[in-house]
Amino acid sequence: MRRNGWLICNERRPAMNSNPSRTLDALLLPAVSTLTAAGIEDARLDVEYLLAHLLHCQRRDLRRQLNAVEAALKGSPFADLLARRERREPLQRILGRWEFWGLDLELGPETLIPRPDTECIVDAVLKCRSDRSQALRLLDLGTGSGALLLALLSEFPNAWGLGIDLSPAAAGIARRNADQLGLGQRAAFCVADWTTALSGEMSGEFSGLFDVIVSNPPYIPTGDLAGLQPEVALHEPRLALDGGVDGLDACSRLMGDLPRLLRSGGLVLVEHGFDQGERVATLLREAGLTEIQTLRDLAGQERVGFAIKV
Ligand SMILES: C[S@@+](CC[C@H](N)C(=O)[O-])C[C@H]1O[C@@H](n2cnc3c(N)ncnc32)[C@H](O)[C@@H]1O
């Protein structure tokens, strides 16, 4: 290129597609067909995520680097990832990270993949506590990757929160996520069986009542576990799923403790199965909580029991 009489030879230009009939769609087709044949609905999306992961780019950038895409598709790292997905390992587990409430979270074998439906808990807290500057004390029971607690801490810059999980590996990942997101100073994590760490004499930051208690406990009836899609049945941690015979073992166990941990006017939000709304509302009422409501998720299904302590 000539500019002002000088030959400019070091300008960056987008790589040309030497074969105009070669498109991203055509390149991806064999891998997409492989996943479709394995019963995966969003096969194209998954293939794009796997490639973007290997090429350290965004999905939207793939179209602009067909040479790199073509090379990656031929390599054994991609073949390995594709084979894992074909065996119905969840995409999020293969990537080792997933997004919740706009936060990029590390995942591990012991952490549930955070679901978009769970975001309705964060939404509801924001609606009830519109002043974001409040120094809330938050408690997340069964914190997993830390998804709920970290989403809330990201919205309330003066809040402090405690995440509890029975799995030491999950609590460790939640801690790393908090640190990576710059929320570590305002988060504590504890390995314990629900609220047992909060019984008796409490000292330091663990002492004191909470303004908001959130929980997404395991709520799938044991008998339903085997019938779930392979991504869940074979790859999600059982401790995160199994809610006992009627699915409400964990919910019933932790519910009675909530009033003593909440300050007056404090909120409780507990996720549940689409058909458990009435039973969870009864448990909240029996625990002595008030203003009970059942909130719906993005798909319109009953998903969260909500209550206030008078
Ligand atoms: C459905 S997962 C929810 C994870 C995370 N809060 C989320 O919404 O993505 C339930 C979590 O509860 C934890 N859990 C199960 N039984 C527990 C118990 N007895 N005490 C504390 N945590 C428990 C599991 O390890 C798991 O991380």
PDB file of C-alpha atoms in Angstrom, residues 93-284:
ATOM      1  CA  ARG A  93     -17.404 -28.893  32.891  1.00  0.00           C
ATOM      2  CA  ILE A  94     -15.163 -29.382  29.851  1.00  0.00           C
ATOM      3  CA  LEU A  95     -14.441 -25.652  29.753  1.00  0.00           C
ATOM      4  CA  GLY A  96     -13.909 -25.669  33.533  1.00  0.00           C
ATOM      5  CA  ARG A  97     -15.679 -22.322  33.895  1.00  0.00           C
ATOM      6  CA  TRP A  98     -19.107 -20.797  33.362  1.00  0.00           C
ATOM      7  CA  GLU A  99     -20.849 -17.526  33.754  1.00  0.00           C
ATOM      8  CA  PHE A 100     -23.400 -16.631  36.409  1.00  0.00           C
ATOM      9  CA  TRP A 101     -24.857 -13.137  36.745  1.00  0.00           C
ATOM     10  CA  GLY A 102     -22.150 -11.903  34.376  1.00  0.00           C
ATOM     11  CA  LEU A 103     -19.388 -13.305  36.605  1.00  0.00           C
ATOM     12  CA  ASP A 104     -16.863 -15.748  35.183  1.00  0.00           C
ATOM     13  CA  LEU A 105     -16.684 -18.647  37.657  1.00  0.00           C
ATOM     14  CA  GLU A 106     -14.240 -21.519  37.937  1.00  0.00           C
ATOM     15  CA  LEU A 107     -15.932 -24.912  38.293  1.00  0.00           C
ATOM     16  CA  GLY A 108     -14.718 -28.275  39.514  1.00  0.00           C
ATOM     17  CA  PRO A 109     -16.105 -31.812  39.720  1.00  0.00           C
ATOM     18  CA  GLU A 110     -17.600 -31.014  43.167  1.00  0.00           C
ATOM     19  CA  THR A 111     -19.401 -27.800  42.162  1.00  0.00           C
ATOM     20  CA  LEU A 112     -22.789 -27.664  40.516  1.00  0.00           C
ATOM     21  CA  ILE A 113     -22.838 -25.780  37.216  1.00  0.00           C
ATOM     22  CA  PRO A 114     -24.689 -22.582  38.154  1.00  0.00           C
ATOM     23  CA  ARG A 115     -28.011 -22.308  36.306  1.00  0.00           C
ATOM     24  CA  PRO A 116     -29.645 -19.170  34.864  1.00  0.00           C
ATOM     25  CA  ASP A 117     -32.849 -20.025  36.795  1.00  0.00           C
ATOM     26  CA  THR A 118     -30.979 -19.433  40.046  1.00  0.00           C
ATOM     27  CA  GLU A 119     -30.412 -15.823  38.995  1.00  0.00           C
ATOM     28  CA  CYS A 120     -34.022 -15.066  39.910  1.00  0.00           C
ATOM     29  CA  ILE A 121     -32.868 -15.193  43.570  1.00  0.00           C
ATOM     30  CA  VAL A 122     -30.398 -12.366  42.890  1.00  0.00           C
ATOM     31  CA  ASP A 123     -33.076 -10.438  41.012  1.00  0.00           C
ATOM     32  CA  ALA A 124     -35.509 -10.752  43.911  1.00  0.00           C
ATOM     33  CA  VAL A 125     -32.958  -9.574  46.488  1.00  0.00           C
ATOM     34  CA  LEU A 126     -32.183  -6.520  44.331  1.00  0.00           C
ATOM     35  CA  LYS A 127     -35.887  -5.684  44.108  1.00  0.00           C
ATOM     36  CA  CYS A 128     -36.303  -5.889  47.897  1.00  0.00           C
ATOM     37  CA  ARG A 129     -33.082  -4.038  48.764  1.00  0.00           C
ATOM     38  CA  SER A 130     -32.923  -1.223  46.244  1.00  0.00           C
ATOM     39  CA  ASP A 131     -30.288   0.760  48.186  1.00  0.00           C
ATOM     40  CA  ARG A 132     -27.102  -0.888  46.936  1.00  0.00           C
ATOM     41  CA  SER A 133     -24.909   0.914  49.456  1.00  0.00           C
ATOM     42  CA  GLN A 134     -26.280  -1.068  52.412  1.00  0.00           C
ATOM     43  CA  ALA A 135     -23.718  -2.990  54.463  1.00  0.00           C
ATOM     44  CA  LEU A 136     -25.725  -6.199  54.316  1.00  0.00           C
ATOM     45  CA  ARG A 137     -24.657  -9.428  55.971  1.00  0.00           C
ATOM     46  CA  LEU A 138     -25.343 -12.289  53.580  1.00  0.00           C
ATOM     47  CA  LEU A 139     -25.445 -16.036  54.142  1.00  0.00           C
ATOM     48  CA  ASP A 140     -25.374 -18.582  51.286  1.00  0.00           C
ATOM     49  CA  LEU A 141     -26.145 -22.133  52.415  1.00  0.00           C
ATOM     50  CA  GLY A 142     -24.714 -24.759  50.027  1.00  0.00           C
ATOM     51  CA  THR A 143     -22.613 -22.191  48.179  1.00  0.00           C
ATOM     52  CA  GLY A 144     -21.030 -24.541  45.579  1.00  0.00           C
ATOM     53  CA  SER A 145     -18.972 -22.362  43.219  1.00  0.00           C
ATOM     54  CA  GLY A 146     -20.026 -19.326  45.296  1.00  0.00           C
ATOM     55  CA  ALA A 147     -22.367 -18.237  42.488  1.00  0.00           C
ATOM     56  CA  LEU A 148     -25.182 -16.732  44.567  1.00  0.00           C
ATOM     57  CA  LEU A 149     -23.031 -15.142  47.239  1.00  0.00           C
ATOM     58  CA  LEU A 150     -20.586 -13.628  44.742  1.00  0.00           C
ATOM     59  CA  ALA A 151     -23.382 -12.284  42.521  1.00  0.00           C
ATOM     60  CA  LEU A 152     -24.879 -10.537  45.558  1.00  0.00           C
ATOM     61  CA  LEU A 153     -21.508  -9.214  46.746  1.00  0.00           C
ATOM     62  CA  SER A 154     -20.900  -7.846  43.247  1.00  0.00           C
ATOM     63  CA  GLU A 155     -24.148  -5.866  43.485  1.00  0.00           C
ATOM     64  CA  PHE A 156     -23.769  -4.614  47.065  1.00  0.00           C
ATOM     65  CA  PRO A 157     -20.282  -3.094  47.358  1.00  0.00           C
ATOM     66  CA  ASN A 158     -20.497  -2.684  51.144  1.00  0.00           C
ATOM     67  CA  ALA A 159     -21.933  -6.125  51.883  1.00  0.00           C
ATOM     68  CA  TRP A 160     -20.093  -8.990  53.567  1.00  0.00           C
ATOM     69  CA  GLY A 161     -21.045 -12.626  53.100  1.00  0.00           C
ATOM     70  CA  LEU A 162     -20.507 -16.140  54.363  1.00  0.00           C
ATOM     71  CA  GLY A 163     -20.775 -19.189  52.090  1.00  0.00           C
ATOM     72  CA  ILE A 164     -21.139 -22.639  53.645  1.00  0.00           C
ATOM     73  CA  ASP A 165     -20.734 -25.981  51.910  1.00  0.00           C
ATOM     74  CA  LEU A 166     -20.246 -29.539  53.092  1.00  0.00           C
ATOM     75  CA  SER A 167     -17.795 -30.149  50.252  1.00  0.00           C
ATOM     76  CA  PRO A 168     -14.271 -28.872  51.039  1.00  0.00           C
ATOM     77  CA  ALA A 169     -13.456 -28.845  47.306  1.00  0.00           C
ATOM     78  CA  ALA A 170     -16.493 -26.687  46.515  1.00  0.00           C
ATOM     79  CA  ALA A 171     -15.682 -24.264  49.340  1.00  0.00           C
ATOM     80  CA  GLY A 172     -12.099 -24.030  48.010  1.00  0.00           C
ATOM     81  CA  ILE A 173     -13.314 -23.183  44.515  1.00  0.00           C
ATOM     82  CA  ALA A 174     -15.767 -20.615  45.902  1.00  0.00           C
ATOM     83  CA  ARG A 175     -12.857 -18.984  47.753  1.00  0.00           C
ATOM     84  CA  ARG A 176     -10.746 -18.885  44.555  1.00  0.00           C
ATOM     85  CA  ASN A 177     -13.675 -17.406  42.618  1.00  0.00           C
ATOM     86  CA  ALA A 178     -14.136 -14.719  45.269  1.00  0.00           C
ATOM     87  CA  ASP A 179     -10.438 -13.824  45.092  1.00  0.00           C
ATOM     88  CA  GLN A 180     -10.317 -13.834  41.287  1.00  0.00           C
ATOM     89  CA  LEU A 181     -13.322 -11.515  41.135  1.00  0.00           C
ATOM     90  CA  GLY A 182     -11.833  -9.108  43.661  1.00  0.00           C
ATOM     91  CA  LEU A 183     -14.538  -9.956  46.208  1.00  0.00           C
ATOM     92  CA  GLY A 184     -12.349 -12.031  48.514  1.00  0.00           C
ATOM     93  CA  GLN A 185     -11.999  -9.391  51.223  1.00  0.00           C
ATOM     94  CA  ARG A 186     -15.752  -9.367  51.735  1.00  0.00           C
ATOM     95  CA  ALA A 187     -16.341 -13.132  51.618  1.00  0.00           C
ATOM     96  CA  ALA A 188     -15.740 -15.957  54.058  1.00  0.00           C
ATOM     97  CA  PHE A 189     -16.237 -19.636  53.295  1.00  0.00           C
ATOM     98  CA  CYS A 190     -16.716 -22.456  55.698  1.00  0.00           C
ATOM     99  CA  VAL A 191     -16.918 -26.242  55.329  1.00  0.00           C
ATOM    100  CA  ALA A 192     -19.854 -27.374  57.432  1.00  0.00           C
ATOM    101  CA  ASP A 193     -23.137 -29.237  57.492  1.00  0.00           C
ATOM    102  CA  TRP A 194     -25.655 -26.454  56.769  1.00  0.00           C
ATOM    103  CA  THR A 195     -25.998 -24.174  59.788  1.00  0.00           C
ATOM    104  CA  THR A 196     -24.062 -26.270  62.330  1.00  0.00           C
ATOM    105  CA  ALA A 197     -21.130 -23.840  62.093  1.00  0.00           C
ATOM    106  CA  LEU A 198     -23.520 -21.132  63.205  1.00  0.00           C
ATOM    107  CA  SER A 199     -24.859 -22.799  66.320  1.00  0.00           C
ATOM    108  CA  GLY A 200     -23.795 -22.085  69.896  1.00  0.00           C
ATOM    109  CA  GLU A 201     -21.292 -19.365  70.699  1.00  0.00           C
ATOM    110  CA  MET A 202     -20.061 -17.657  67.562  1.00  0.00           C
ATOM    111  CA  SER A 203     -17.121 -15.332  67.419  1.00  0.00           C
ATOM    112  CA  GLY A 204     -15.604 -12.797  65.020  1.00  0.00           C
ATOM    113  CA  GLU A 205     -17.229 -12.256  61.669  1.00  0.00           C
ATOM    114  CA  PHE A 206     -19.374 -15.366  62.093  1.00  0.00           C
ATOM    115  CA  SER A 207     -21.262 -13.792  64.980  1.00  0.00           C
ATOM    116  CA  GLY A 208     -24.204 -11.550  64.307  1.00  0.00           C
ATOM    117  CA  LEU A 209     -27.467 -11.902  62.484  1.00  0.00           C
ATOM    118  CA  PHE A 210     -27.910 -11.930  58.714  1.00  0.00           C
ATOM    119  CA  ASP A 211     -29.922  -9.562  56.525  1.00  0.00           C
ATOM    120  CA  VAL A 212     -30.355 -12.009  53.675  1.00  0.00           C
ATOM    121  CA  ILE A 213     -30.120 -15.809  53.619  1.00  0.00           C
ATOM    122  CA  VAL A 214     -30.088 -17.525  50.236  1.00  0.00           C
ATOM    123  CA  SER A 215     -29.882 -21.199  49.460  1.00  0.00           C
ATOM    124  CA  ASN A 216     -30.106 -23.508  46.490  1.00  0.00           C
ATOM    125  CA  PRO A 217     -30.109 -26.837  48.361  1.00  0.00           C
ATOM    126  CA  PRO A 218     -30.188 -30.238  46.660  1.00  0.00           C
ATOM    127  CA  TYR A 219     -33.865 -30.839  45.848  1.00  0.00           C
ATOM    128  CA  ILE A 220     -34.163 -33.720  43.379  1.00  0.00           C
ATOM    129  CA  PRO A 221     -35.957 -36.780  44.762  1.00  0.00           C
ATOM    130  CA  THR A 222     -33.458 -39.662  44.941  1.00  0.00           C
ATOM    131  CA  GLY A 223     -35.663 -41.835  42.735  1.00  0.00           C
ATOM    132  CA  ASP A 224     -35.615 -39.256  39.924  1.00  0.00           C
ATOM    133  CA  LEU A 225     -31.829 -38.940  39.715  1.00  0.00           C
ATOM    134  CA  ALA A 226     -31.174 -41.837  37.338  1.00  0.00           C
ATOM    135  CA  GLY A 227     -33.749 -40.539  34.854  1.00  0.00           C
ATOM    136  CA  LEU A 228     -32.142 -37.121  34.451  1.00  0.00           C
ATOM    137  CA  GLN A 229     -30.275 -36.240  31.252  1.00  0.00           C
ATOM    138  CA  PRO A 230     -26.759 -37.763  31.226  1.00  0.00           C
ATOM    139  CA  GLU A 231     -25.096 -34.366  31.678  1.00  0.00           C
ATOM    140  CA  VAL A 232     -26.757 -34.115  35.083  1.00  0.00           C
ATOM    141  CA  ALA A 233     -27.128 -37.735  36.174  1.00  0.00           C
ATOM    142  CA  LEU A 234     -23.542 -38.734  35.341  1.00  0.00           C
ATOM    143  CA  HIS A 235     -21.595 -35.520  35.783  1.00  0.00           C
ATOM    144  CA  GLU A 236     -23.134 -33.279  38.436  1.00  0.00           C
ATOM    145  CA  PRO A 237     -22.036 -33.977  42.041  1.00  0.00           C
ATOM    146  CA  ARG A 238     -24.605 -36.127  43.819  1.00  0.00           C
ATOM    147  CA  LEU A 239     -24.227 -34.048  46.979  1.00  0.00           C
ATOM    148  CA  ALA A 240     -25.532 -31.065  44.995  1.00  0.00           C
ATOM    149  CA  LEU A 241     -28.570 -32.910  43.629  1.00  0.00           C
ATOM    150  CA  ASP A 242     -29.901 -35.562  45.964  1.00  0.00           C
ATOM    151  CA  GLY A 243     -32.725 -34.203  48.093  1.00  0.00           C
ATOM    152  CA  GLY A 244     -33.778 -37.533  49.604  1.00  0.00           C
ATOM    153  CA  VAL A 245     -37.031 -39.421  49.083  1.00  0.00           C
ATOM    154  CA  ASP A 246     -39.276 -36.395  48.426  1.00  0.00           C
ATOM    155  CA  GLY A 247     -36.491 -34.007  47.434  1.00  0.00           C
ATOM    156  CA  LEU A 248     -37.018 -31.843  50.509  1.00  0.00           C
ATOM    157  CA  ASP A 249     -34.632 -33.425  53.030  1.00  0.00           C
ATOM    158  CA  ALA A 250     -32.121 -30.578  52.894  1.00  0.00           C
ATOM    159  CA  CYS A 251     -34.768 -27.896  52.744  1.00  0.00           C
ATOM    160  CA  SER A 252     -36.596 -29.242  55.815  1.00  0.00           C
ATOM    161  CA  ARG A 253     -33.327 -29.605  57.743  1.00  0.00           C
ATOM    162  CA  LEU A 254     -32.097 -26.076  57.249  1.00  0.00           C
ATOM    163  CA  MET A 255     -35.412 -24.231  57.369  1.00  0.00           C
ATOM    164  CA  GLY A 256     -36.027 -24.419  61.131  1.00  0.00           C
ATOM    165  CA  ASP A 257     -32.687 -22.710  61.810  1.00  0.00           C
ATOM    166  CA  LEU A 258     -33.265 -19.701  59.595  1.00  0.00           C
ATOM    167  CA  PRO A 259     -35.329 -17.494  61.942  1.00  0.00           C
ATOM    168  CA  ARG A 260     -32.643 -17.545  64.666  1.00  0.00           C
ATOM    169  CA  LEU A 261     -29.995 -16.491  62.128  1.00  0.00           C
ATOM    170  CA  LEU A 262     -31.995 -13.664  60.547  1.00  0.00           C
ATOM    171  CA  ARG A 263     -32.351 -10.145  61.822  1.00  0.00           C
ATOM    172  CA  SER A 264     -35.851  -8.713  62.019  1.00  0.00           C
ATOM    173  CA  GLY A 265     -36.978  -7.734  58.518  1.00  0.00           C
ATOM    174  CA  GLY A 266     -34.395 -10.117  57.033  1.00  0.00           C
ATOM    175  CA  LEU A 267     -35.087 -12.089  53.832  1.00  0.00           C
ATOM    176  CA  VAL A 268     -34.949 -15.799  53.049  1.00  0.00           C
ATOM    177  CA  LEU A 269     -34.863 -17.103  49.482  1.00  0.00           C
ATOM    178  CA  VAL A 270     -34.691 -20.859  48.892  1.00  0.00           C
ATOM    179  CA  GLU A 271     -34.650 -22.482  45.454  1.00  0.00           C
ATOM    180  CA  HIS A 272     -36.791 -25.593  44.895  1.00  0.00           C
ATOM    181  CA  GLY A 273     -38.139 -27.908  42.195  1.00  0.00           C
ATOM    182  CA  PHE A 274     -40.946 -26.743  39.882  1.00  0.00           C
ATOM    183  CA  ASP A 275     -43.500 -28.857  41.771  1.00  0.00           C
ATOM    184  CA  GLN A 276     -42.289 -28.167  45.333  1.00  0.00           C
ATOM    185  CA  GLY A 277     -43.534 -24.574  45.726  1.00  0.00           C
ATOM    186  CA  GLU A 278     -46.438 -25.329  48.018  1.00  0.00           C
ATOM    187  CA  ARG A 279     -44.450 -27.673  50.269  1.00  0.00           C
ATOM    188  CA  VAL A 280     -41.564 -25.209  50.593  1.00  0.00           C
ATOM    189  CA  ALA A 281     -44.025 -22.408  51.402  1.00  0.00           C
ATOM    190  CA  THR A 282     -45.462 -24.634  54.161  1.00  0.00           C
ATOM    191  CA  LEU A 283     -41.961 -25.274  55.553  1.00  0.00           C
ATOM    192  CA  LEU A 284     -41.280 -21.519  55.605  1.00  0.00           C
TER     193      LEU A 284
END
